[in-house]
Short mmCIF file of C-alpha atoms in Angstrom, two decimals:
data_model
loop_
_atom_site.label_atom_id
_atom_site.label_comp_id
_atom_site.label_asym_id
_atom_site.label_seq_id
_atom_site.Cartn_x
_atom_site.Cartn_y
_atom_site.Cartn_z
CA MET A 19 -45.74 -6.75 30.29
CA ALA A 20 -43.25 -4.89 32.51
CA GLU A 21 -40.75 -7.55 32.13
CA THR A 22 -41.12 -7.45 28.30
CA ASP A 23 -40.62 -3.62 28.38
CA GLN A 24 -37.57 -4.01 30.57
CA SER A 25 -36.13 -6.63 28.27
CA THR A 26 -36.73 -4.39 25.23
CA GLU A 27 -35.00 -1.47 26.95
CA GLU A 28 -32.05 -3.58 27.97
CA HIS A 29 -31.69 -4.83 24.34
CA ALA A 30 -31.86 -1.32 23.04
CA ALA A 31 -29.27 -0.13 25.54
CA ALA A 32 -26.92 -3.02 24.60
CA GLN A 33 -27.33 -2.25 20.93
CA TYR A 34 -26.59 1.41 21.57
CA ARG A 35 -23.36 0.45 23.43
CA ILE A 36 -22.29 -1.76 20.51
CA GLY A 37 -22.98 1.08 18.11
CA VAL A 38 -20.94 3.53 20.07
CA ILE A 39 -18.03 1.05 20.33
CA GLY A 40 -18.25 0.50 16.58
CA GLY A 41 -18.24 4.22 15.89
CA ILE A 42 -15.30 4.92 18.12
CA GLY A 43 -13.42 1.98 16.62
CA ALA A 44 -14.11 3.00 13.04
CA TYR A 45 -13.13 6.73 13.53
CA THR A 46 -10.05 5.73 15.70
CA MET A 47 -8.87 3.34 12.89
CA TRP A 48 -9.23 5.98 10.31
CA GLY A 49 -7.40 8.41 12.47
CA LEU A 50 -4.45 6.01 12.79
CA PHE A 51 -4.19 5.47 9.02
CA PRO A 52 -1.08 7.72 8.72
CA LEU A 53 0.92 5.23 10.87
CA PHE A 54 0.12 2.53 8.25
CA PHE A 55 0.62 4.52 5.07
CA HIS A 56 3.86 5.97 6.33
CA ARG A 57 5.24 2.41 6.53
CA LEU A 58 4.59 1.97 2.77
CA GLU A 59 7.18 4.43 1.68
CA PRO A 60 8.87 4.59 -0.79
CA THR A 61 6.15 2.92 -2.76
CA SER A 62 4.38 5.47 -4.95
CA PRO A 63 0.92 6.71 -3.98
CA LEU A 64 -0.51 5.47 -7.30
CA GLU A 65 0.82 1.91 -6.65
CA ILE A 66 -0.49 2.08 -3.08
CA ILE A 67 -3.99 2.99 -4.30
CA GLY A 68 -3.86 0.19 -6.94
CA HIS A 69 -3.15 -2.35 -4.22
CA ARG A 70 -5.78 -0.83 -1.92
CA VAL A 71 -8.44 -1.05 -4.64
CA ILE A 72 -7.52 -4.55 -5.84
CA TRP A 73 -7.14 -6.19 -2.35
CA THR A 74 -10.14 -4.51 -0.97
CA ALA A 75 -12.25 -5.90 -3.90
CA VAL A 76 -10.82 -9.40 -3.20
CA LEU A 77 -11.64 -9.14 0.50
CA MET A 78 -15.24 -7.87 -0.07
CA VAL A 79 -15.88 -10.77 -2.34
CA GLY A 80 -15.14 -13.09 0.61
CA VAL A 81 -17.11 -10.92 2.99
CA LEU A 82 -20.22 -10.92 0.80
CA SER A 83 -19.93 -14.63 -0.12
CA LEU A 84 -20.01 -15.50 3.64
CA GLY A 85 -22.65 -13.00 4.53
CA ALA A 86 -25.16 -10.90 2.61
CA GLY A 87 -24.70 -12.53 -0.75
CA TRP A 88 -25.00 -11.07 -4.24
CA GLY A 89 -28.72 -10.60 -4.70
CA TRP A 90 -28.37 -6.83 -4.78
CA VAL A 91 -26.13 -6.83 -7.95
CA ARG A 92 -28.78 -7.55 -10.55
CA PRO A 93 -31.11 -4.77 -9.44
CA LEU A 94 -28.27 -2.29 -9.25
CA LEU A 95 -27.01 -3.10 -12.77
CA ALA A 96 -30.67 -2.87 -14.07
CA ASP A 97 -30.75 0.69 -12.88
CA ARG A 98 -28.49 2.71 -15.15
CA ARG A 99 -28.62 5.89 -13.05
CA ARG A 100 -27.59 4.08 -9.85
CA THR A 101 -24.88 2.17 -11.71
CA VAL A 102 -23.37 5.43 -13.08
CA SER A 103 -23.60 6.96 -9.56
CA VAL A 104 -21.75 3.98 -8.12
CA ALA A 105 -19.03 4.25 -10.71
CA LEU A 106 -18.61 7.99 -10.01
CA ALA A 107 -18.50 7.31 -6.26
CA GLY A 108 -15.73 4.71 -6.91
CA VAL A 109 -13.73 7.28 -8.83
CA LEU A 110 -14.15 10.01 -6.17
CA LEU A 111 -13.33 7.50 -3.37
CA SER A 112 -10.14 6.56 -5.23
CA ALA A 113 -9.27 10.18 -5.79
CA ASN A 114 -9.82 10.83 -2.06
CA TRP A 115 -7.48 7.89 -1.20
CA LEU A 116 -4.87 9.14 -3.63
CA ILE A 117 -4.80 12.62 -2.21
CA TYR A 118 -4.76 11.27 1.33
CA VAL A 119 -1.90 8.83 0.67
CA TRP A 120 0.08 11.46 -1.20
CA ALA A 121 -0.38 13.84 1.81
CA VAL A 122 0.78 11.21 4.24
CA THR A 123 3.79 10.08 2.34
CA ASN A 124 4.73 13.75 1.70
CA ASP A 125 4.55 14.82 5.41
CA ARG A 126 1.32 16.63 4.98
CA VAL A 127 -0.73 14.74 7.71
CA VAL A 128 -1.86 18.02 9.39
CA ASP A 129 -3.23 19.30 6.01
CA ALA A 130 -5.03 16.00 5.71
CA SER A 131 -6.55 16.44 9.13
CA LEU A 132 -7.72 19.88 8.18
CA GLY A 133 -9.51 18.36 5.19
CA TYR A 134 -11.49 16.07 7.30
CA PHE A 135 -12.26 18.81 9.77
CA ILE A 136 -13.69 20.77 6.79
CA ASN A 137 -15.58 17.82 5.40
CA PRO A 138 -18.79 18.33 7.47
CA LEU A 139 -19.02 21.87 6.36
CA VAL A 140 -18.67 20.79 2.69
CA THR A 141 -21.46 18.22 3.25
CA VAL A 142 -23.73 20.93 4.55
CA LEU A 143 -22.87 23.16 1.62
CA LEU A 144 -23.63 20.45 -0.85
CA GLY A 145 -26.91 19.91 0.80
CA VAL A 146 -27.81 23.50 -0.09
CA LEU A 147 -26.30 23.59 -3.59
CA VAL A 148 -27.37 20.15 -4.81
CA LEU A 149 -30.33 19.04 -2.67
CA HIS A 150 -31.67 22.63 -2.15
CA GLU A 151 -31.86 22.14 1.67
CA ARG A 152 -32.47 25.13 3.79
CA LEU A 153 -29.88 25.96 6.46
CA ARG A 154 -30.63 26.95 9.95
CA PRO A 155 -28.94 29.97 11.49
CA LEU A 156 -26.21 28.04 13.32
CA GLN A 157 -25.49 26.05 10.10
CA TRP A 158 -24.96 29.30 8.14
CA ALA A 159 -22.70 30.59 10.86
CA ALA A 160 -20.66 27.42 10.68
CA VAL A 161 -20.40 27.63 6.87
CA ILE A 162 -19.27 31.28 7.08
CA ALA A 163 -16.62 30.43 9.72
CA GLY A 164 -15.38 27.56 7.46
CA ALA A 165 -15.04 30.00 4.55
CA VAL A 166 -13.11 32.42 6.84
CA SER A 167 -10.77 29.62 7.78
CA VAL A 168 -9.92 28.95 4.11
CA LEU A 169 -9.32 32.72 3.54
CA VAL A 170 -7.02 32.87 6.59
CA LEU A 171 -5.01 29.98 5.30
CA VAL A 172 -4.81 31.36 1.69
CA LEU A 173 -3.60 34.77 3.07
CA GLY A 174 -1.24 33.13 5.57
CA TYR A 175 0.37 30.77 3.13
CA GLY A 176 -0.08 32.67 -0.15
CA SER A 177 -1.59 29.57 -1.82
CA VAL A 178 -4.77 27.62 -1.76
CA PRO A 179 -4.78 24.58 0.74
CA TRP A 180 -5.55 22.20 -2.07
CA VAL A 181 -4.84 18.97 -0.09
CA SER A 182 -7.41 19.89 2.59
CA LEU A 183 -10.01 21.24 0.06
CA GLY A 184 -9.48 18.26 -2.29
CA LEU A 185 -9.96 15.77 0.52
CA ALA A 186 -13.10 17.50 1.82
CA ALA A 187 -14.58 18.02 -1.69
CA SER A 188 -14.03 14.50 -2.95
CA PHE A 189 -15.27 12.81 0.21
CA GLY A 190 -18.24 15.16 0.58
CA THR A 191 -19.34 14.54 -2.96
CA TYR A 192 -18.76 10.84 -2.58
CA GLY A 193 -21.02 10.84 0.49
CA LEU A 194 -23.73 12.63 -1.58
CA LEU A 195 -23.60 9.97 -4.31
CA LYS A 196 -23.72 7.10 -1.72
CA LYS A 197 -26.83 8.69 -0.29
CA GLN A 198 -28.50 8.67 -3.63
CA VAL A 199 -27.52 5.16 -4.47
CA GLY A 200 -28.91 3.63 -1.25
CA LEU A 201 -26.73 0.59 -0.84
CA GLY A 202 -25.63 -0.95 2.44
CA ALA A 203 -22.05 -0.27 3.65
CA VAL A 204 -20.57 -3.66 2.58
CA GLU A 205 -22.41 -3.73 -0.73
CA ALA A 206 -21.51 -0.10 -1.47
CA LEU A 207 -17.77 -0.62 -0.94
CA THR A 208 -17.75 -3.68 -2.99
CA ALA A 209 -19.52 -1.95 -5.92
CA GLU A 210 -17.31 1.14 -5.72
CA THR A 211 -14.14 -0.85 -5.64
CA PHE A 212 -15.09 -3.07 -8.50
CA ALA A 213 -16.06 0.00 -10.55
CA VAL A 214 -12.40 1.09 -10.41
CA VAL A 215 -10.70 -2.35 -10.40
CA PRO A 216 -10.14 -2.11 -14.24
CA LEU A 217 -8.34 1.21 -13.81
CA ALA A 218 -6.27 -0.21 -10.95
CA LEU A 219 -5.32 -3.32 -12.93
CA GLY A 220 -4.57 -1.27 -15.95
CA GLY A 221 -2.30 1.08 -14.02
CA MET A 222 -0.51 -1.72 -12.29
CA GLY A 223 0.07 -3.58 -15.53
CA TRP A 224 1.38 -0.47 -17.18
CA ALA A 225 3.75 0.13 -14.21
CA LEU A 226 4.90 -3.48 -14.43
CA VAL A 227 5.68 -3.28 -18.11
CA ALA A 228 7.47 0.05 -17.59
CA GLY A 229 9.58 -1.43 -14.76
CA GLU A 230 8.13 1.06 -12.30
CA LEU A 231 6.25 -1.32 -10.08
CA ASP A 232 7.87 -1.72 -6.64
CA PHE A 233 5.94 -4.84 -5.51
CA PRO A 234 7.92 -7.59 -7.28
CA ALA A 235 11.33 -6.43 -5.85
CA ALA A 236 10.00 -5.28 -2.48
CA PRO A 237 11.01 -7.18 0.76
CA ILE A 238 8.50 -9.65 2.10
CA SER A 239 7.55 -7.25 4.89
CA MET A 240 6.51 -4.58 2.37
CA LYS A 241 4.61 -7.17 0.29
CA LEU A 242 2.63 -8.21 3.38
CA LEU A 243 1.88 -4.56 4.16
CA LEU A 244 0.61 -3.91 0.64
CA LEU A 245 -1.49 -7.08 0.67
CA ALA A 246 -2.99 -5.88 4.02
CA ALA A 247 -4.21 -2.64 2.39
CA GLY A 248 -7.60 -4.32 1.67
CA ALA A 249 -8.21 -5.39 5.30
CA VAL A 250 -6.98 -2.03 6.58
CA THR A 251 -9.52 -0.34 4.28
CA ALA A 252 -12.44 -2.60 5.07
CA ALA A 253 -12.11 -2.91 8.80
CA PRO A 254 -13.18 0.61 9.81
CA LEU A 255 -15.91 0.58 7.23
CA LEU A 256 -17.47 -2.52 8.66
CA ALA A 257 -17.24 -1.07 12.14
CA PHE A 258 -18.86 2.10 10.74
CA GLY A 259 -21.75 -0.06 9.42
CA VAL A 260 -22.27 -1.47 12.88
CA ALA A 261 -22.46 2.04 14.32
CA THR A 262 -24.78 3.61 11.78
CA ASN A 263 -27.37 0.90 12.29
CA ARG A 264 -27.50 1.35 16.01
CA ILE A 265 -26.94 4.91 17.07
CA PRO A 266 -28.37 8.35 15.99
CA LEU A 267 -26.70 10.28 13.25
CA SER A 268 -26.19 13.11 15.82
CA ILE A 269 -23.80 10.88 17.75
CA ILE A 270 -22.12 9.80 14.47
CA GLY A 271 -21.63 13.47 13.62
CA LEU A 272 -19.84 14.03 16.87
CA LEU A 273 -17.71 10.86 16.77
CA GLN A 274 -16.43 11.78 13.25
CA TYR A 275 -14.21 14.43 14.66
CA LEU A 276 -12.14 11.70 16.23
CA THR A 277 -10.38 11.01 12.94
CA PRO A 278 -8.97 14.51 12.25
CA ILE A 279 -8.14 15.04 15.90
CA ILE A 280 -6.07 11.92 15.95
CA GLN A 281 -4.48 12.80 12.61
CA PHE A 282 -3.66 16.30 13.82
CA ILE A 283 -1.93 14.85 16.91
CA LEU A 284 0.03 12.38 14.79
CA GLY A 285 1.10 15.04 12.38
CA VAL A 286 2.43 17.38 15.04
CA PHE A 287 3.73 15.09 17.78
CA VAL A 288 4.68 11.83 15.94
CA PHE A 289 5.76 13.11 12.41
CA GLY A 290 6.99 16.56 13.60
CA GLU A 291 5.08 18.74 11.21
CA GLU A 292 5.09 22.44 11.96
CA VAL A 293 1.90 24.39 12.70
CA PRO A 294 2.79 28.10 12.17
CA PRO A 295 0.46 30.83 13.46
CA ALA A 296 -1.32 31.20 10.06
CA ARG A 297 -2.19 27.48 9.98
CA LEU A 298 -3.20 27.51 13.66
CA ALA A 299 -5.53 30.51 13.03
CA GLY A 300 -7.14 28.62 10.15
CA PHE A 301 -7.61 25.52 12.29
CA ALA A 302 -9.20 27.75 15.07
CA CYS A 303 -11.75 29.06 12.61
CA VAL A 304 -12.60 25.56 11.53
CA TRP A 305 -12.99 24.44 15.16
CA VAL A 306 -15.32 27.30 15.82
CA ALA A 307 -17.44 26.24 12.77
CA LEU A 308 -17.52 22.64 13.91
CA ALA A 309 -18.61 23.71 17.48
CA LEU A 310 -21.49 25.62 15.83
CA LEU A 311 -22.40 22.73 13.66
CA SER A 312 -22.29 20.31 16.59
CA ALA A 313 -24.45 22.54 18.70
CA ASP A 314 -27.02 22.71 15.96
CA GLY A 315 -26.97 18.91 15.45
CA LEU A 316 -27.46 18.36 19.22
CA ARG A 317 -30.32 20.86 19.29
CA GLN A 318 -32.07 19.23 16.34
CA GLY A 319 -31.55 15.82 17.87
CA HIS A 320 -33.13 16.87 21.19
CA ARG A 321 -36.06 18.39 19.25
CA GLN A 322 -36.66 15.25 17.21
CA ALA A 323 -36.36 13.09 20.31
CA GLY A 324 -39.02 15.30 22.02
CA VAL A 325 -41.31 14.92 19.05
CA ARG A 326 -40.90 11.08 19.12
CA ARG A 327 -41.54 10.93 22.86
CA ALA A 328 -44.75 13.12 22.41
CA ALA A 329 -45.90 10.82 19.60
CA ARG A 330 -45.30 7.68 21.74
CA THR A 331 -47.11 9.27 24.71
CA THR A 332 -50.07 10.12 22.50
CA ALA A 333 -50.21 6.64 20.96
CA THR A 334 -49.98 4.97 24.45
CA ALA A 335 -52.77 7.21 25.73
CA ALA A 336 -54.97 6.38 22.72
CA VAL A 337 -54.45 2.67 23.24
CA GLN A 338 -55.32 2.93 26.93
CA LYS A 339 -58.43 4.96 26.14
CA ALA A 340 -59.48 2.41 23.60
CA LYS A 341 -59.09 -0.38 26.15
CA THR A 342 -61.06 1.62 28.71
CA ASP A 343 -63.87 2.25 26.15
CA ASP A 344 -64.05 -1.44 25.30
CA ARG A 345 -64.66 -2.26 28.94
#
């Protein structure tokens, strides 16, 4: 019995390590995206998104055909509400990609990183506004600090940071729709990209007829990079799927900050973007908000773990008592 328990614990520990590696890999790859998308200039953001959608869809067909299969498609199409949610999620994801690629190719990587720093706060706020969740005190403090950061940026720049807010709002709402649909990571990405493939094909066809498509005349190196957009999109998502199935959401919540941290470092030290005092003050407010949010998440994680341990102890004691009574 002891050997079985030890084997189970070792398996759980191995799965946890795999999950952490998957999470770090996913968020690191997402953080390094600016290096890839910068290489795609001078291709327009709209064409880049078209390639990203089309080649991601092609790649996911191969992944599903070799793995999970297509049994989930019929039940999805039979549920009109889920089908509409998937289509909207695909549109929001494409909008998020478009804003992000525009930001990267227009030297706004730091603004993009701010958007992904703000995203957890938007997710919390959507939980209140849409799902009617009740916030704990630290969560309220985090949301208020996030609102202050936006106000500081508006006053400092004299304009709304639309890139950051657009990225946070589109990805936060996208996550909310994904939660309601309830598909696995691979199936969800496949359904979402196929929902917008007609738009991507239509846009690419129009650009080709108008002579505004860069792909035909691009050098072979650029063609290969554009074709690689599908793999670049799918790889971190698959790693993310490995992580979410093996480690607690509280750890996922902490790992997600790797992406905007890496993007911020790239924006400042690799692409030479400036961070004037007003922008730095706004970032500081966001970092305070995220520290509060992380502290709340860790506290809740410890509480839930304590409840689970107590439940297991009670169940074990009940089993042992039953065995004693049988004797």
